[in-house]
Amino acid sequence: MPKRRDILAIVLIVLPWTLLITVWHQSAIAPLLAIRKDDGVEGKREAGGQAQDSKEYCASDKDIVEVVRTEYVYTRPPPWSDVLPTIHIITPTYSRPVQKAELTRLANTFLHVPNLHWILVEDSQRRTPLVTRLLRETGLNYTHLNVETPRNYKLRGDTRDPRIPRGTMQRNLALRWLRETFNANNSQAGIVYFADDDNTYSLELFEEMRSTRKVSVWPVAFVGGLRYESPKVNAAGKVYGWKTVFDPHRPFAIDMAGFAINLRLILFKPQAYFKLRGVKGGYQESSLLRELVTLNDLEPKAANCTKILVWHTRTEKPVLVNEGKKGFTDPNLEI
């Protein structure tokens, strides 16, 4: 038989721990009981006051996890600023299965850029309903144009003639629209940039180009069979050549996504257009830029052309072999 004092000692040791565990347990389940009680009241209200059988009650996730619901608000462009120059983005586009997907991705980028004006030019006889609806629903500031490229300048089968300049007529129409819309002497400050619909753009790129005085330049990734092509910049911050394998002796051996132009320069030099005829492959950019600036005028951006802010990505052509000649899915469903 244990002695009375030993029993008393055990009680004095166990009792405080028992009380502590009891208090902790009650404080832990109290919020859950409150939630259960509230849910029970709401359930009764929704059911018109019908009683619930407590024996059939089954705890659900909402009894142990507090769910915070937020309403999604579709992003719209930032407020227009009277201080920032307007960036006029010129994008040629043409009908194809991935066109809407490409333009949607591009629009989602543009929605984050202040003072942006999107000039979208379709290669078609008329402005299509698909592009018209897409532009209207983005909420962006835009101008919708169209001009069809002559048949003899388009792709021929699965081969591509390097002398055929895709998007040239569309870019030239946009340049003409800018000259007919803005006055060279008193127009608002602006920047012109040619953004194809299959590229990927960092938001930082648009802020870099906004300070362009004449023509600014930067590297472009995934072009010319290289990880990137870039202007060569010396210690004085001047462009003196081109890091490219394909015809590095071109006057401006640069990709279409690798430069921006001050709007006033476009307006003051109305003869500057992309040449449609007699231009070798890869010389479209040079045909315009040589009418505007010299190599010495170029302004390197992106940390003296040491950062990649634009990628020449291309969406993979979808494989639609199961559609068949007559089509399997509804051709009227816009994709």
Short mmCIF file of C-alpha atoms in Angstrom, two decimals:
data_model
loop_
_atom_site.label_atom_id
_atom_site.label_comp_id
_atom_site.label_asym_id
_atom_site.label_seq_id
_atom_site.Cartn_x
_atom_site.Cartn_y
_atom_site.Cartn_z
CA MET A 1 0.00 0.00 0.00
CA PRO A 2 1.38 3.39 -1.01
CA LYS A 3 1.71 5.88 1.70
CA ARG A 4 -0.77 8.75 1.91
CA ARG A 5 1.94 11.33 1.37
CA ASP A 6 3.05 9.60 -1.86
CA ILE A 7 -0.53 9.73 -3.20
CA LEU A 8 -0.78 13.40 -2.29
CA ALA A 9 2.49 14.11 -4.11
CA ILE A 10 1.24 12.37 -7.28
CA VAL A 11 -2.02 14.35 -7.17
CA LEU A 12 -0.17 17.64 -6.76
CA ILE A 13 2.00 16.83 -9.78
CA VAL A 14 -0.76 15.53 -12.13
CA LEU A 15 -3.51 18.03 -11.27
CA PRO A 16 -1.80 21.20 -12.64
CA TRP A 17 -0.97 19.45 -15.93
CA THR A 18 -4.56 18.22 -16.25
CA LEU A 19 -5.94 21.72 -15.75
CA LEU A 20 -3.43 23.19 -18.24
CA ILE A 21 -4.34 20.67 -20.97
CA THR A 22 -8.06 21.23 -20.38
CA VAL A 23 -7.78 25.03 -20.73
CA TRP A 24 -5.64 24.71 -23.89
CA HIS A 25 -8.07 22.28 -25.48
CA GLN A 26 -11.06 24.53 -24.85
CA SER A 27 -9.31 27.60 -26.29
CA ALA A 28 -8.36 25.63 -29.44
CA ILE A 29 -11.87 24.39 -30.25
CA ALA A 30 -13.76 27.54 -29.23
CA PRO A 31 -13.35 29.25 -32.66
CA LEU A 32 -14.45 26.06 -34.40
CA LEU A 33 -17.55 25.85 -32.23
CA ALA A 34 -18.32 29.48 -33.03
CA ILE A 35 -17.99 28.79 -36.76
CA ARG A 36 -20.18 25.71 -36.44
CA LYS A 37 -22.77 27.74 -34.56
CA ASP A 38 -22.77 30.52 -37.17
CA ASP A 39 -23.04 28.02 -40.00
CA GLY A 40 -25.93 26.38 -38.23
CA VAL A 41 -27.77 29.69 -37.93
CA GLU A 42 -27.11 30.58 -41.58
CA GLY A 43 -28.18 27.10 -42.64
CA LYS A 44 -31.46 27.50 -40.77
CA ARG A 45 -32.08 30.88 -42.39
CA GLU A 46 -31.42 29.55 -45.85
CA ALA A 47 -33.59 26.51 -45.26
CA GLY A 48 -36.47 28.64 -44.03
CA GLY A 49 -36.08 27.73 -40.38
CA GLN A 50 -36.01 23.94 -40.82
CA ALA A 51 -34.27 22.09 -37.98
CA GLN A 52 -31.12 20.11 -38.62
CA ASP A 53 -30.47 16.66 -37.19
CA SER A 54 -27.35 16.97 -35.06
CA LYS A 55 -26.66 13.26 -35.46
CA GLU A 56 -26.31 13.75 -39.23
CA TYR A 57 -23.88 16.66 -38.85
CA CYS A 58 -20.56 16.09 -40.64
CA ALA A 59 -17.68 18.54 -40.22
CA SER A 60 -16.51 20.03 -43.54
CA ASP A 61 -13.44 22.01 -44.60
CA LYS A 62 -15.18 25.32 -43.90
CA ASP A 63 -15.34 24.37 -40.20
CA ILE A 64 -11.57 24.37 -39.86
CA VAL A 65 -10.33 26.74 -42.59
CA GLU A 66 -11.21 30.38 -42.89
CA VAL A 67 -11.73 31.15 -46.60
CA VAL A 68 -11.16 34.72 -47.78
CA ARG A 69 -12.92 35.43 -51.06
CA THR A 70 -11.75 38.35 -53.21
CA GLU A 71 -13.54 39.70 -56.23
CA TYR A 72 -11.40 39.70 -59.41
CA VAL A 73 -11.20 43.06 -61.11
CA TYR A 74 -10.10 43.06 -64.76
CA THR A 75 -7.00 45.19 -65.22
CA ARG A 76 -7.30 48.29 -67.37
CA PRO A 77 -4.54 50.62 -68.60
CA PRO A 78 -2.93 52.98 -66.07
CA PRO A 79 -4.30 56.54 -65.98
CA TRP A 80 -3.13 58.71 -68.87
CA SER A 81 -0.27 61.06 -68.02
CA ASP A 82 0.25 64.50 -69.54
CA VAL A 83 3.95 64.25 -68.70
CA LEU A 84 5.01 60.93 -70.23
CA PRO A 85 5.58 60.62 -73.99
CA THR A 86 3.09 58.39 -75.80
CA ILE A 87 4.42 55.08 -77.08
CA HIS A 88 2.86 54.25 -80.46
CA ILE A 89 3.10 50.50 -80.93
CA ILE A 90 2.80 49.32 -84.55
CA THR A 91 1.80 45.67 -84.92
CA PRO A 92 1.14 43.97 -88.26
CA THR A 93 -1.04 40.87 -87.97
CA TYR A 94 -2.67 38.29 -90.22
CA SER A 95 -5.35 35.61 -89.88
CA ARG A 96 -4.16 32.21 -88.59
CA PRO A 97 -5.22 29.72 -85.90
CA VAL A 98 -3.06 31.32 -83.18
CA GLN A 99 -3.79 34.97 -84.07
CA LYS A 100 -6.22 35.64 -81.22
CA ALA A 101 -3.97 33.88 -78.71
CA GLU A 102 -0.96 35.95 -79.83
CA LEU A 103 -2.86 39.24 -79.72
CA THR A 104 -4.40 38.43 -76.33
CA ARG A 105 -0.99 37.76 -74.81
CA LEU A 106 0.35 40.97 -76.32
CA ALA A 107 -2.62 43.02 -75.10
CA ASN A 108 -2.14 41.68 -71.57
CA THR A 109 1.39 43.10 -71.63
CA PHE A 110 0.29 46.46 -73.04
CA LEU A 111 -2.32 46.86 -70.30
CA HIS A 112 0.52 47.52 -67.85
CA VAL A 113 2.20 50.26 -69.92
CA PRO A 114 1.19 53.91 -69.30
CA ASN A 115 0.46 56.18 -72.26
CA LEU A 116 0.37 53.43 -74.87
CA HIS A 117 -1.37 53.71 -78.23
CA TRP A 118 -1.67 50.44 -80.17
CA ILE A 119 -1.80 50.70 -83.97
CA LEU A 120 -2.86 47.25 -85.13
CA VAL A 121 -2.77 46.71 -88.90
CA GLU A 122 -4.38 43.65 -90.44
CA ASP A 123 -3.13 42.02 -93.61
CA SER A 124 -6.61 41.67 -95.07
CA GLN A 125 -9.12 43.25 -97.45
CA ARG A 126 -11.20 44.47 -94.52
CA ARG A 127 -10.99 44.74 -90.76
CA THR A 128 -12.08 41.39 -89.34
CA PRO A 129 -14.71 40.95 -86.59
CA LEU A 130 -12.27 38.89 -84.50
CA VAL A 131 -9.66 41.64 -84.24
CA THR A 132 -12.32 44.35 -83.91
CA ARG A 133 -13.89 42.66 -80.89
CA LEU A 134 -10.55 41.87 -79.31
CA LEU A 135 -9.37 45.48 -79.50
CA ARG A 136 -12.63 46.82 -78.13
CA GLU A 137 -12.61 44.42 -75.19
CA THR A 138 -9.01 45.17 -74.15
CA GLY A 139 -9.79 48.73 -73.07
CA LEU A 140 -6.54 49.91 -74.67
CA ASN A 141 -6.11 53.08 -76.70
CA TYR A 142 -5.92 51.77 -80.25
CA THR A 143 -6.20 52.48 -83.95
CA HIS A 144 -7.38 49.64 -86.20
CA LEU A 145 -6.17 49.67 -89.81
CA ASN A 146 -5.97 47.19 -92.66
CA VAL A 147 -4.23 46.72 -95.99
CA GLU A 148 -3.83 43.48 -97.92
CA THR A 149 -0.41 42.41 -99.12
CA PRO A 150 -0.48 41.62 -102.87
CA ARG A 151 -0.55 37.92 -103.65
CA ASN A 152 2.87 37.98 -105.32
CA TYR A 153 4.45 39.20 -102.06
CA LYS A 154 2.96 36.46 -99.86
CA LEU A 155 4.22 33.00 -98.92
CA ARG A 156 4.33 30.44 -101.69
CA GLY A 157 3.50 26.99 -100.39
CA ASP A 158 5.77 25.83 -97.55
CA THR A 159 8.82 27.73 -98.78
CA ARG A 160 9.63 31.34 -98.14
CA ASP A 161 11.28 33.69 -100.57
CA PRO A 162 13.66 35.81 -98.44
CA ARG A 163 12.99 38.79 -100.72
CA ILE A 164 9.31 38.87 -99.71
CA PRO A 165 8.96 41.35 -96.81
CA ARG A 166 6.14 40.20 -94.54
CA GLY A 167 4.37 43.01 -92.71
CA THR A 168 6.04 45.77 -94.75
CA MET A 169 2.87 47.24 -96.24
CA GLN A 170 1.17 47.15 -92.84
CA ARG A 171 4.03 48.97 -91.10
CA ASN A 172 4.16 51.56 -93.88
CA LEU A 173 0.42 52.20 -93.60
CA ALA A 174 0.85 52.86 -89.87
CA LEU A 175 3.70 55.30 -90.57
CA ARG A 176 1.51 57.11 -93.09
CA TRP A 177 -1.32 57.27 -90.54
CA LEU A 178 1.00 58.84 -87.97
CA ARG A 179 2.13 61.49 -90.46
CA GLU A 180 -1.42 62.29 -91.48
CA THR A 181 -2.62 62.47 -87.87
CA PHE A 182 0.13 64.40 -86.07
CA ASN A 183 1.71 67.73 -86.84
CA ALA A 184 5.50 67.81 -86.84
CA ASN A 185 5.70 71.22 -85.16
CA ASN A 186 3.28 70.97 -82.26
CA SER A 187 2.46 67.32 -81.71
CA GLN A 188 2.76 65.67 -78.29
CA ALA A 189 6.03 63.88 -77.58
CA GLY A 190 5.92 60.29 -78.72
CA ILE A 191 7.91 57.16 -79.50
CA VAL A 192 7.28 54.70 -82.36
CA TYR A 193 8.01 51.00 -81.86
CA PHE A 194 7.39 48.02 -84.14
CA ALA A 195 6.13 45.14 -81.96
CA ASP A 196 5.29 41.95 -83.82
CA ASP A 197 2.51 39.86 -82.30
CA ASP A 198 4.66 36.77 -81.74
CA ASN A 199 7.37 38.35 -79.55
CA THR A 200 7.68 38.58 -75.77
CA TYR A 201 8.35 41.96 -74.15
CA SER A 202 9.56 43.00 -70.71
CA LEU A 203 7.70 45.96 -69.22
CA GLU A 204 11.09 47.53 -68.55
CA LEU A 205 11.65 47.79 -72.30
CA PHE A 206 8.88 50.34 -72.74
CA GLU A 207 10.24 52.58 -70.02
CA GLU A 208 13.72 52.33 -71.56
CA MET A 209 12.52 53.51 -74.97
CA ARG A 210 10.42 56.36 -73.60
CA SER A 211 13.46 58.67 -73.40
CA THR A 212 14.48 58.13 -77.05
CA ARG A 213 15.75 61.34 -78.66
CA LYS A 214 16.26 59.97 -82.19
CA VAL A 215 16.65 56.18 -82.43
CA SER A 216 17.34 53.92 -79.47
CA VAL A 217 18.62 50.33 -79.76
CA TRP A 218 19.02 47.19 -77.62
CA PRO A 219 19.64 43.43 -77.91
CA VAL A 220 17.01 40.93 -79.08
CA ALA A 221 17.08 37.28 -78.01
CA PHE A 222 16.56 34.22 -80.24
CA VAL A 223 17.33 35.76 -83.63
CA GLY A 224 19.81 35.02 -86.39
CA GLY A 225 20.48 31.52 -85.10
CA LEU A 226 21.99 32.95 -81.90
CA ARG A 227 20.96 33.27 -78.27
CA TYR A 228 20.79 36.98 -78.97
CA GLU A 229 21.93 39.66 -81.39
CA SER A 230 23.11 43.02 -80.13
CA PRO A 231 24.65 46.34 -81.10
CA LYS A 232 28.31 46.68 -80.18
CA VAL A 233 28.84 49.54 -77.74
CA ASN A 234 32.21 51.09 -76.90
CA ALA A 235 33.40 52.55 -73.58
CA ALA A 236 32.05 55.95 -74.56
CA GLY A 237 28.54 54.53 -74.90
CA LYS A 238 28.49 54.71 -78.71
CA VAL A 239 27.32 52.01 -81.12
CA TYR A 240 30.13 51.03 -83.48
CA GLY A 241 28.95 47.71 -84.95
CA TRP A 242 26.80 44.61 -84.58
CA LYS A 243 27.09 41.29 -82.76
CA THR A 244 25.53 39.07 -85.42
CA VAL A 245 26.52 36.24 -87.72
CA PHE A 246 24.10 36.94 -90.56
CA ASP A 247 25.53 39.70 -92.78
CA PRO A 248 27.10 41.83 -90.01
CA HIS A 249 28.04 44.50 -92.57
CA ARG A 250 24.45 45.58 -93.10
CA PRO A 251 24.06 49.33 -92.41
CA PHE A 252 21.81 48.46 -89.46
CA ALA A 253 22.15 44.75 -88.67
CA ILE A 254 19.32 44.77 -86.19
CA ASP A 255 16.01 42.98 -85.67
CA MET A 256 12.70 44.81 -86.04
CA ALA A 257 12.14 44.47 -82.28
CA GLY A 258 15.52 46.02 -81.47
CA PHE A 259 14.91 49.75 -81.97
CA ALA A 260 12.49 52.61 -81.32
CA ILE A 261 12.16 55.98 -83.07
CA ASN A 262 11.18 59.40 -81.80
CA LEU A 263 7.86 60.40 -83.36
CA ARG A 264 9.12 63.84 -84.37
CA LEU A 265 11.89 62.24 -86.42
CA ILE A 266 9.26 60.21 -88.29
CA LEU A 267 7.22 63.35 -88.90
CA PHE A 268 10.16 65.52 -90.01
CA LYS A 269 11.39 62.89 -92.50
CA PRO A 270 8.31 61.94 -94.55
CA GLN A 271 10.40 60.08 -97.14
CA ALA A 272 11.38 57.39 -94.63
CA TYR A 273 9.49 54.14 -95.25
CA PHE A 274 10.28 50.45 -95.37
CA LYS A 275 11.23 49.60 -98.94
CA LEU A 276 8.91 47.08 -100.55
CA ARG A 277 10.92 46.27 -103.67
CA GLY A 278 14.57 45.68 -104.37
CA VAL A 279 15.48 44.92 -100.76
CA LYS A 280 17.35 41.76 -99.77
CA GLY A 281 16.25 39.64 -96.86
CA GLY A 282 17.31 41.15 -93.55
CA TYR A 283 17.64 44.66 -95.00
CA GLN A 284 14.14 45.94 -94.22
CA GLU A 285 15.25 47.60 -90.99
CA SER A 286 18.18 49.26 -92.77
CA SER A 287 15.92 50.58 -95.55
CA LEU A 288 14.03 52.65 -92.97
CA LEU A 289 16.78 53.57 -90.50
CA ARG A 290 19.28 54.81 -93.09
CA GLU A 291 16.70 57.47 -94.02
CA LEU A 292 16.53 58.66 -90.42
CA VAL A 293 19.92 58.41 -88.70
CA THR A 294 23.56 57.39 -88.93
CA LEU A 295 25.30 54.82 -86.78
CA ASN A 296 26.67 57.59 -84.59
CA ASP A 297 23.13 58.81 -83.77
CA LEU A 298 22.02 55.54 -82.19
CA GLU A 299 21.27 55.56 -78.46
CA PRO A 300 22.08 52.27 -76.69
CA LYS A 301 19.55 51.31 -74.01
CA ALA A 302 19.16 48.31 -71.70
CA ALA A 303 22.30 49.07 -69.68
CA ASN A 304 24.42 49.80 -72.75
CA CYS A 305 22.97 46.78 -74.53
CA THR A 306 23.91 44.31 -71.78
CA LYS A 307 20.35 43.30 -70.81
CA ILE A 308 17.77 41.27 -72.73
CA LEU A 309 14.34 42.88 -72.60
CA VAL A 310 12.70 41.40 -75.71
CA TRP A 311 12.60 37.83 -77.01
CA HIS A 312 11.84 36.78 -80.57
CA THR A 313 9.56 33.94 -79.45
CA ARG A 314 7.14 32.18 -81.76
CA THR A 315 4.05 30.21 -80.87
CA GLU A 316 4.28 26.62 -82.07
CA LYS A 317 2.02 25.96 -85.04
CA PRO A 318 -0.89 23.89 -83.73
CA VAL A 319 -1.29 20.36 -85.07
CA LEU A 320 -4.87 20.08 -86.32
CA VAL A 321 -4.70 16.74 -88.15
CA ASN A 322 -7.85 15.44 -86.44
CA GLU A 323 -9.95 18.23 -87.88
CA GLY A 324 -9.97 16.53 -91.28
CA LYS A 325 -10.71 18.21 -94.58
CA LYS A 326 -14.27 19.15 -93.68
CA GLY A 327 -13.46 20.03 -90.08
CA PHE A 328 -14.53 18.21 -86.92
CA THR A 329 -15.19 21.10 -84.50
CA ASP A 330 -17.53 24.01 -85.05
CA PRO A 331 -15.78 26.40 -87.49
CA ASN A 332 -17.95 29.26 -86.22
CA LEU A 333 -16.50 29.05 -82.70
CA GLU A 334 -13.89 31.79 -82.38
CA ILE A 335 -10.56 30.56 -81.06
#
